[in-house]
PDB file of C-alpha atoms and ligand atoms in Angstrom:
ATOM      1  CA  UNK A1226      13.909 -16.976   4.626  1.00  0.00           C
ATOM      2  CA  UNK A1227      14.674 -16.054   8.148  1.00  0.00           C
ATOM      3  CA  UNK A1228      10.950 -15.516   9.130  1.00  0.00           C
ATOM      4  CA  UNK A1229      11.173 -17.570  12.520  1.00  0.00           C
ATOM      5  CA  UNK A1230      13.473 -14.657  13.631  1.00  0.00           C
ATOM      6  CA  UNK A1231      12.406 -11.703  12.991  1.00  0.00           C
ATOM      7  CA  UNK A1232      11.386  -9.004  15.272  1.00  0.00           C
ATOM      8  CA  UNK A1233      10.007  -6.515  13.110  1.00  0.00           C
ATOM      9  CA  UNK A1234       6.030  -7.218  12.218  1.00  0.00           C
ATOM     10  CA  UNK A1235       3.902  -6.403   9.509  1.00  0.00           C
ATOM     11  CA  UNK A1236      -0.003  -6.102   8.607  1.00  0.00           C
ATOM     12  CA  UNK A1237      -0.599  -6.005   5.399  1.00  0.00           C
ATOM     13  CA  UNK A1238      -4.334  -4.098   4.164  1.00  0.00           C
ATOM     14  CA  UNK A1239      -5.881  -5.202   0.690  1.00  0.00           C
ATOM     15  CA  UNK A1240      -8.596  -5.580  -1.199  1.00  0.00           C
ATOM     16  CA  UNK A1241      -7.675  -7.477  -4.299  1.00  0.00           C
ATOM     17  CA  UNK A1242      -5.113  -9.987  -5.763  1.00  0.00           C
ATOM     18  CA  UNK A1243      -2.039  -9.559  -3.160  1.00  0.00           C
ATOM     19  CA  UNK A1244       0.683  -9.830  -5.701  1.00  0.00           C
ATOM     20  CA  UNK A1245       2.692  -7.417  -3.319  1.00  0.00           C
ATOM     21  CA  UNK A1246       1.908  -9.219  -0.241  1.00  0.00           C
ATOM     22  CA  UNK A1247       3.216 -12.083  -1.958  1.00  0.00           C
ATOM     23  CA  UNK A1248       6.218 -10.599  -2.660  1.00  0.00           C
ATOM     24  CA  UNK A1249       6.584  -9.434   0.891  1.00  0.00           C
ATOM     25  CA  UNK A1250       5.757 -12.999   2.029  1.00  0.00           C
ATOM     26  CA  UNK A1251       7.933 -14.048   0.008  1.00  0.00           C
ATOM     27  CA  UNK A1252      10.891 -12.204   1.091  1.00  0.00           C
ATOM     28  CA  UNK A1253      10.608 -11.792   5.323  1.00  0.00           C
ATOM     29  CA  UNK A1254      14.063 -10.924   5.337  1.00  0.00           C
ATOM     30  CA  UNK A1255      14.022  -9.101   8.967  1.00  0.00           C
ATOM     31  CA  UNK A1256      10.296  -9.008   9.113  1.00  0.00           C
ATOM     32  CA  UNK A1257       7.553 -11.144   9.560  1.00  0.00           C
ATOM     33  CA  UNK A1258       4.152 -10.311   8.121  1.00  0.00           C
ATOM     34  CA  UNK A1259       1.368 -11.435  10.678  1.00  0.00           C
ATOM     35  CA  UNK A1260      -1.426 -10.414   9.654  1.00  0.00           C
ATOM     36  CA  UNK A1261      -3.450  -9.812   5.964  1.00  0.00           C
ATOM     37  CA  UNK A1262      -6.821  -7.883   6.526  1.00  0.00           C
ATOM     38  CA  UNK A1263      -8.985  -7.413   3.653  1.00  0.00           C
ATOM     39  CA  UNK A1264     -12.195  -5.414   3.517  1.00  0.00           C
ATOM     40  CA  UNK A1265     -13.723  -8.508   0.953  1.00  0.00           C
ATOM     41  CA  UNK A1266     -14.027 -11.761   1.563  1.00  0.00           C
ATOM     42  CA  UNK A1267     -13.241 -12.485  -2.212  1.00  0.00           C
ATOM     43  CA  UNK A1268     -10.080 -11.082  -1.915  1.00  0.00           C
ATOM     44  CA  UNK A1269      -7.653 -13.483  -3.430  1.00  0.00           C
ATOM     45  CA  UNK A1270      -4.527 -11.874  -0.967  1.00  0.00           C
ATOM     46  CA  UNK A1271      -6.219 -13.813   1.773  1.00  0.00           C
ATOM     47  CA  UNK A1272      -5.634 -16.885  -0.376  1.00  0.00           C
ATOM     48  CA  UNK A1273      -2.118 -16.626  -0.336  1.00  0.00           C
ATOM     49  CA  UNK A1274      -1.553 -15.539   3.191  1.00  0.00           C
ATOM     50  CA  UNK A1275      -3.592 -18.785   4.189  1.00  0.00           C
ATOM     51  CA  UNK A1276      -1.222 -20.832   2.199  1.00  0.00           C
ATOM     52  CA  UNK A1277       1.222 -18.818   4.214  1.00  0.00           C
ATOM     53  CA  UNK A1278       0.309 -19.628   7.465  1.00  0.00           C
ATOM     54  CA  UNK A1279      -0.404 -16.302   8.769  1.00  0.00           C
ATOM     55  CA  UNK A1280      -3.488 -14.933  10.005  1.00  0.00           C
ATOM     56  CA  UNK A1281      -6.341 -13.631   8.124  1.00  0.00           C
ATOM     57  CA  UNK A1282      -9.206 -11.359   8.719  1.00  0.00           C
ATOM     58  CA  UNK A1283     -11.967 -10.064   6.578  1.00  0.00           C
ATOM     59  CA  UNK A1284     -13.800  -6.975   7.577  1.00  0.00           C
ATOM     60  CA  UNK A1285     -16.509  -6.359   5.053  1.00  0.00           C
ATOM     61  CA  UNK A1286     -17.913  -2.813   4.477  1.00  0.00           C
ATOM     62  CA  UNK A1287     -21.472  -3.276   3.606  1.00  0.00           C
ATOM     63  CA  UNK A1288     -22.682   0.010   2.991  1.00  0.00           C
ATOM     64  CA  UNK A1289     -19.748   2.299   2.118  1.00  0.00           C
ATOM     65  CA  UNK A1290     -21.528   5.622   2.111  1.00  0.00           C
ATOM     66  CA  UNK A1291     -23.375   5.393   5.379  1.00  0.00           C
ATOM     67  CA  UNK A1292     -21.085   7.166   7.659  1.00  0.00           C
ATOM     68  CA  UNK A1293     -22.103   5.396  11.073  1.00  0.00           C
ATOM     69  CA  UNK A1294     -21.993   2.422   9.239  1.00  0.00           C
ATOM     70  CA  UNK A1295     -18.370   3.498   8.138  1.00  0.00           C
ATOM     71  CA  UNK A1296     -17.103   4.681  11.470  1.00  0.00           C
ATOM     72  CA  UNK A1297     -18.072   1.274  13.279  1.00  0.00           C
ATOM     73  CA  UNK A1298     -15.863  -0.188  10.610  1.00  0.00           C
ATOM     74  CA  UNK A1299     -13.153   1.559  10.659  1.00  0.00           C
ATOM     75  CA  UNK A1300     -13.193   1.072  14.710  1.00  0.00           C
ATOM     76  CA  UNK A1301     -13.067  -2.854  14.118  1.00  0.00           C
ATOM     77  CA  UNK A1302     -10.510  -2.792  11.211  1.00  0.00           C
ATOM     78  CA  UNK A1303      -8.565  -0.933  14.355  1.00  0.00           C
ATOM     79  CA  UNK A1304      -9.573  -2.948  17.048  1.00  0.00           C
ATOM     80  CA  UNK A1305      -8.110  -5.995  14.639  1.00  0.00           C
ATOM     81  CA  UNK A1306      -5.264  -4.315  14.376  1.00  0.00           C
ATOM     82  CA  UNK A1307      -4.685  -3.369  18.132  1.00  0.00           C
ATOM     83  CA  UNK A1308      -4.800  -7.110  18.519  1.00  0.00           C
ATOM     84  CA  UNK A1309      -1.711  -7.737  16.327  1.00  0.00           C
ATOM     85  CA  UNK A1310      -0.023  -4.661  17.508  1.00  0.00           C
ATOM     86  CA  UNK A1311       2.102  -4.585  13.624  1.00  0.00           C
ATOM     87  CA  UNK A1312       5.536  -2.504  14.008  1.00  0.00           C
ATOM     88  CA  UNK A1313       3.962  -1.597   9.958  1.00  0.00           C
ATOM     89  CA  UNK A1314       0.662  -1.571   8.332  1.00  0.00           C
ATOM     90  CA  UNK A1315       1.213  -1.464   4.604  1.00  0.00           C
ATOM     91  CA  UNK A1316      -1.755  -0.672   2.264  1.00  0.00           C
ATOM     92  CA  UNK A1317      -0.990  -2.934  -0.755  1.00  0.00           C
ATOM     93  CA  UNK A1318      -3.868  -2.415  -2.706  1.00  0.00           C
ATOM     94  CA  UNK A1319      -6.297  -1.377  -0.076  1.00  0.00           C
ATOM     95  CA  UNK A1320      -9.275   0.355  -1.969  1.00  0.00           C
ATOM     96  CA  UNK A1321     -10.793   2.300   1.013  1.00  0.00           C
ATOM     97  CA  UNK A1322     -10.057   5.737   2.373  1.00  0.00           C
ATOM     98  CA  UNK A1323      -9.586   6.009   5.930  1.00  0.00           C
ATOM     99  CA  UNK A1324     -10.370   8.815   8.121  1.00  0.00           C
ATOM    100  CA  UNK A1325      -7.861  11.139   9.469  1.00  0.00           C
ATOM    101  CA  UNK A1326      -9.388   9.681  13.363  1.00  0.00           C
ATOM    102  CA  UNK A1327      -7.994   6.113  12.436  1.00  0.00           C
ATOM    103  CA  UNK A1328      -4.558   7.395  10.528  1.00  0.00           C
ATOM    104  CA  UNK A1329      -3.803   9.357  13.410  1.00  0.00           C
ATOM    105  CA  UNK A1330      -4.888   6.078  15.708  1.00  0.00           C
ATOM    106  CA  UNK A1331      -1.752   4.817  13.854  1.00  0.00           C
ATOM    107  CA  UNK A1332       0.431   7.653  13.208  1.00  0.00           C
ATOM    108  CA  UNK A1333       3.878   7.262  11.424  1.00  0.00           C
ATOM    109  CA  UNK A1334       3.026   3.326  11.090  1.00  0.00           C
ATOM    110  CA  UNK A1335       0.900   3.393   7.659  1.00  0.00           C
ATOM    111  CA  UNK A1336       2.558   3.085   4.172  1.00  0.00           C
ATOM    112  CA  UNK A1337       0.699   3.268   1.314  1.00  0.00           C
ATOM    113  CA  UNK A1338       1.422   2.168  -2.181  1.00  0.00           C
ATOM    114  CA  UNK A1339       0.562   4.148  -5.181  1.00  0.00           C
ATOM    115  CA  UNK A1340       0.833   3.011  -9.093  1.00  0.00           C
ATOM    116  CA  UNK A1341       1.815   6.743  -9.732  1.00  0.00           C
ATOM    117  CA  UNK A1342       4.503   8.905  -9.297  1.00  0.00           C
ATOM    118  CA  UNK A1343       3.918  11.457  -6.317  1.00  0.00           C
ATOM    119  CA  UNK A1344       6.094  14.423  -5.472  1.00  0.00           C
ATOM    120  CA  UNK A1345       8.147  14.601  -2.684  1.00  0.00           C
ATOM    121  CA  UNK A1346       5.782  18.353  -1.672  1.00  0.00           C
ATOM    122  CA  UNK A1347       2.120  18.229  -1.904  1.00  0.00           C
ATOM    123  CA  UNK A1348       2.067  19.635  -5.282  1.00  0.00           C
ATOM    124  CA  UNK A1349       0.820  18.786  -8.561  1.00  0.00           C
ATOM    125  CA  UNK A1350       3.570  17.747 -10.340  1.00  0.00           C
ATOM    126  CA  UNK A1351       6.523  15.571 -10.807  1.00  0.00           C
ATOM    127  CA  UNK A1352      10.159  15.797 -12.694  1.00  0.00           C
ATOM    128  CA  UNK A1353      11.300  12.720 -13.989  1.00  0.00           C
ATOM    129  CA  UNK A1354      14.570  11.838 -13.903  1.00  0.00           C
ATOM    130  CA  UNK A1355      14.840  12.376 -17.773  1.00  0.00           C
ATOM    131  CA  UNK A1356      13.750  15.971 -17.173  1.00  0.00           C
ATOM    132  CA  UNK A1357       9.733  15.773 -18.075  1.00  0.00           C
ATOM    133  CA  UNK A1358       7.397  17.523 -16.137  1.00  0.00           C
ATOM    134  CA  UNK A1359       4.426  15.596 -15.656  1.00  0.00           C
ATOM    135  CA  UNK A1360       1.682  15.789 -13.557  1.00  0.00           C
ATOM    136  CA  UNK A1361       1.059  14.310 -10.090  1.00  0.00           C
ATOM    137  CA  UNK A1362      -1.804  11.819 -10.342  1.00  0.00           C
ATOM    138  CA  UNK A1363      -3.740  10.778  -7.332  1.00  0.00           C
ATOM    139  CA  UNK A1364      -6.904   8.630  -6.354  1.00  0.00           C
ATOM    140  CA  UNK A1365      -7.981   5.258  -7.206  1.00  0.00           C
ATOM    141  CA  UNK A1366      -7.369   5.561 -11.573  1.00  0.00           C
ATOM    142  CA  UNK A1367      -4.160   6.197 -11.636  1.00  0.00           C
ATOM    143  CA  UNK A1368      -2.887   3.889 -14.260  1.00  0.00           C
ATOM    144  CA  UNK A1369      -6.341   4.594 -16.883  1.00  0.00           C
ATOM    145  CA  UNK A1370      -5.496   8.086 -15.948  1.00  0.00           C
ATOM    146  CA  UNK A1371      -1.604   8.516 -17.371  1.00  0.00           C
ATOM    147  CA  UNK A1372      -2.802   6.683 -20.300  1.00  0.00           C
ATOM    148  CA  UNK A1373      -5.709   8.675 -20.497  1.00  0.00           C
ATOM    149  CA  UNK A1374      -3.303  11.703 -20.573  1.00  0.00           C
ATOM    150  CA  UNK A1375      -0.826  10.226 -22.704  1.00  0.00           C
ATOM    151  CA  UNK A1376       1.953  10.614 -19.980  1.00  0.00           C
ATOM    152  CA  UNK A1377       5.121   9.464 -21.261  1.00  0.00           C
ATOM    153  CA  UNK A1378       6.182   8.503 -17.984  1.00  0.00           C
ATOM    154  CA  UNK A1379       4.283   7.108 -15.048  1.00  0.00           C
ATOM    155  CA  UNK A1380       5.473   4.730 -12.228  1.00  0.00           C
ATOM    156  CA  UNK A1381       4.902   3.968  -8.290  1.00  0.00           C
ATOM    157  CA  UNK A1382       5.232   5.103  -4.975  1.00  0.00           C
ATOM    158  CA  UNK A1383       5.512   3.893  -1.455  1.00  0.00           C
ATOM    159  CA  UNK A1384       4.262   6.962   0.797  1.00  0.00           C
ATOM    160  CA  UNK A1385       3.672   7.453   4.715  1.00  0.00           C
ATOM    161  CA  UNK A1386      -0.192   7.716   4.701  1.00  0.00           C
ATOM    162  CA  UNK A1387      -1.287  11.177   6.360  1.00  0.00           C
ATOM    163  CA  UNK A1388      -5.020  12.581   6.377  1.00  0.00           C
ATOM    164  CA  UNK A1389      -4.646  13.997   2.905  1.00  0.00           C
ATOM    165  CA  UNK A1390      -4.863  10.963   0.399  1.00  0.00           C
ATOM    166  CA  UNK A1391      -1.661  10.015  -1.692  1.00  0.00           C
ATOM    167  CA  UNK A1392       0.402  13.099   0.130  1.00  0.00           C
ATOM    168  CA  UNK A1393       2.285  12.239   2.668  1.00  0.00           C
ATOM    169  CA  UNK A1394       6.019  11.871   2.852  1.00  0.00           C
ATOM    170  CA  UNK A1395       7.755   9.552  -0.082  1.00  0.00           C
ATOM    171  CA  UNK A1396      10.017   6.719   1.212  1.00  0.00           C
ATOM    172  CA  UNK A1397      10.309   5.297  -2.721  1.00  0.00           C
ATOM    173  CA  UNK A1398       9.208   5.698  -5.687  1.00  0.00           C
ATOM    174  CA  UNK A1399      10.115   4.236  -9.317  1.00  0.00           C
ATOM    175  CA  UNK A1400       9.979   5.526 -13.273  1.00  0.00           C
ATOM    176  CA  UNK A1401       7.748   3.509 -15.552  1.00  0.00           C
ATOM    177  CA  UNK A1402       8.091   4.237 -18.886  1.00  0.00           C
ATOM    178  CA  UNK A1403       4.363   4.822 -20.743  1.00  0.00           C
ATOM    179  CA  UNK A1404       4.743   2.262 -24.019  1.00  0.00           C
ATOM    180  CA  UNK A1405       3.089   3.402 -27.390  1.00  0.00           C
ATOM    181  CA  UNK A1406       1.508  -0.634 -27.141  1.00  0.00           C
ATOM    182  CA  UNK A1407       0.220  -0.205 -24.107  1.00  0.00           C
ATOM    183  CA  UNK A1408      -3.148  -1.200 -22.355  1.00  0.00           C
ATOM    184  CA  UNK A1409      -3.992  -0.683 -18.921  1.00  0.00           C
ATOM    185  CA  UNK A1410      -3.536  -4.091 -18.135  1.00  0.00           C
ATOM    186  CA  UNK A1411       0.037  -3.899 -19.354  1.00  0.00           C
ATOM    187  CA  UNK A1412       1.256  -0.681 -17.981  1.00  0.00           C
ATOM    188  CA  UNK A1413      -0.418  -1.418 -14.671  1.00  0.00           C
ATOM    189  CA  UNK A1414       1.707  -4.975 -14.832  1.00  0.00           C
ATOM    190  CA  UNK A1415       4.927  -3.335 -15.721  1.00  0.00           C
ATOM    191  CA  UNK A1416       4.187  -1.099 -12.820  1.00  0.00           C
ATOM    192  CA  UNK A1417       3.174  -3.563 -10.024  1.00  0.00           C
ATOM    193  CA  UNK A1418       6.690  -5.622 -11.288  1.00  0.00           C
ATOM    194  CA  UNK A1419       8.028  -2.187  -9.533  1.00  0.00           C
ATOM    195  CA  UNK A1420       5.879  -1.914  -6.742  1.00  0.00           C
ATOM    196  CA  UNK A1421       6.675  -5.385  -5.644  1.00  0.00           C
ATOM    197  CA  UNK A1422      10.559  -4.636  -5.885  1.00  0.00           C
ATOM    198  CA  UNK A1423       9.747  -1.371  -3.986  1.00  0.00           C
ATOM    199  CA  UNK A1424       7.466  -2.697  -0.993  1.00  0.00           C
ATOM    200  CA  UNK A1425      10.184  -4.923  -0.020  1.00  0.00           C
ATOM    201  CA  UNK A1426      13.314  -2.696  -0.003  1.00  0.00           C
ATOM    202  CA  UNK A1427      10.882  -0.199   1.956  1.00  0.00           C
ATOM    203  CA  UNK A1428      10.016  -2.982   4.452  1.00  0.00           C
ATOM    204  CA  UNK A1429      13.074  -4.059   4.680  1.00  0.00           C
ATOM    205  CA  UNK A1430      14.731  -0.863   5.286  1.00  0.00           C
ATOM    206  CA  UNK A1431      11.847   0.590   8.366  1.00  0.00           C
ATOM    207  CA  UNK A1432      12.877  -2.858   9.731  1.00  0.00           C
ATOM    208  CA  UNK A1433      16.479  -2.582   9.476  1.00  0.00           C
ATOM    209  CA  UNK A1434      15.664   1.886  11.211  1.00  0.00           C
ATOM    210  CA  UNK A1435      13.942   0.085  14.228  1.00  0.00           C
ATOM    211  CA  UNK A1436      15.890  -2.687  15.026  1.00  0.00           C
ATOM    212  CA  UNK A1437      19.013   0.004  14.913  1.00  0.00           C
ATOM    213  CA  UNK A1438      17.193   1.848  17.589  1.00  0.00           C
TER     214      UNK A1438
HETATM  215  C1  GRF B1652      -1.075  -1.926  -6.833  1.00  0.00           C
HETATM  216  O1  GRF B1652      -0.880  -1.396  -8.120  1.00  0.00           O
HETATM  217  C2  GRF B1652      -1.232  -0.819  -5.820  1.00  0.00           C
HETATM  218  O2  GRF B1652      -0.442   0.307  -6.061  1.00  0.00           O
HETATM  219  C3  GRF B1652      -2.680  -0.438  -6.023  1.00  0.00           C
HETATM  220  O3  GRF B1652      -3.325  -1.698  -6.152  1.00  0.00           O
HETATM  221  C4  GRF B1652      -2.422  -2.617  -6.747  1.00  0.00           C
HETATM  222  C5  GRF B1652      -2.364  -3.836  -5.876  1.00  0.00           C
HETATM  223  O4  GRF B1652      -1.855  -4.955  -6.559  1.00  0.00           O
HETATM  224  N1  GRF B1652      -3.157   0.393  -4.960  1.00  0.00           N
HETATM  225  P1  GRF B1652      -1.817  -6.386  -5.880  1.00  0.00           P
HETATM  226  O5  GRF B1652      -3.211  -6.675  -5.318  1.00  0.00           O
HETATM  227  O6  GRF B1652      -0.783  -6.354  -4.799  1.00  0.00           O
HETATM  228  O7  GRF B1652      -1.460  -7.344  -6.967  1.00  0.00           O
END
């Protein structure tokens, strides 16, 4: 761990467990990750980035469908993040959609990560490498959904995050194959084993891009 080094820094956004931050804290090869924000306080990723040492801050969202409400929110999860100045915000599990005002606030520095595979255009749907058409699946189900459609195939992405959810350009994705056994607790599993494999080569590499500048 060469942490105490690094140059590169990284906020991490979620709203759940953190496995993938883990893995990122774990790993702080030519990064450092220096702040976690999640939009719950019950958010166990804010757990493990206390054990980490590195900062925390919880920005609740009371009442998600009141759009005043929602803009003032959105303007302190940025004015948090304007504090920290991160090289890299990664969305690791992040359950809100932002506005196209706040990913423009932070344009070209949001990646997102996706338990699905996503084309590389904004179409609808995908080629596996084993030659299977199947189709793109966005939004917040995507792991009930390729069981839902019995998708023989489903996986992950890391994406750039642009106004149009799960769109924007694909930095890395991986193949998960859809078992006949399979739950969505175990395909989503077998899938996040990926993510966490992918969020730190993708880290690692936009690091390694900067630092080359
Ligand atoms: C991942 O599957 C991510 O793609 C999705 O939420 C999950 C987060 O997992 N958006 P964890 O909280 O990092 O364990």
């Amino acid at each position: 761990m060469k942490a105490e080094h690094a140059q590169f820094t990284v906020a991490v956004l979620l709203s759940g467990s953190g496995s993938n931050l883990q893995a990122l804290l774990d790993d702080q090869h030519n990064y450092r990750v220096v702040l976690v924000l999640a939009d719950r306080a019950d958010a166990y990723g804010l757990q493990r980035a206390l054990s980490a040492n590195v900062a925390t801050v919880c920005v609740p969202l009371d009442q998600p469908k009141d759009q005043e409400r929602r803009r003032a929110w959105e303007d302190q999860v940025a004015a948090v993040l304007d504090v920290w100045a991160p090289d890299l915000i990664v969305m690791a599990g992040w359950m809100r959609v932002m506005s196209a005002r706040f990913i423009e606030r932070f344009n070209q520095r949001i990646v997102n990560q996706h338990p699905a595979l996503l084309p590389d255009e904004p179409q609808d749907t995908y080629l596996t490498a084993g030659g299977q058409i199947v189709p793109a699946i966005r939004g917040a189900h995507a792991v009930r959904d390729a069981l839902r459609l019995h998708l023989p195939v489903t996986g992950c992405t890391v994406h750039w995050v642009t106004p149009v959810v799960d769109t924007g350009p694909v930095l890395a994705r991986a193949e998960v194959p859809v078992l006949p056994s399979d739950d969505q607790a175990t395909l989503h599993e077998r899938i996040k084993t990926e993510e966490r494999r992918l969020i730190v080569q993708v880290v690692r590499r936009l690091a390694r891009k900067q630092t080359q500048r």
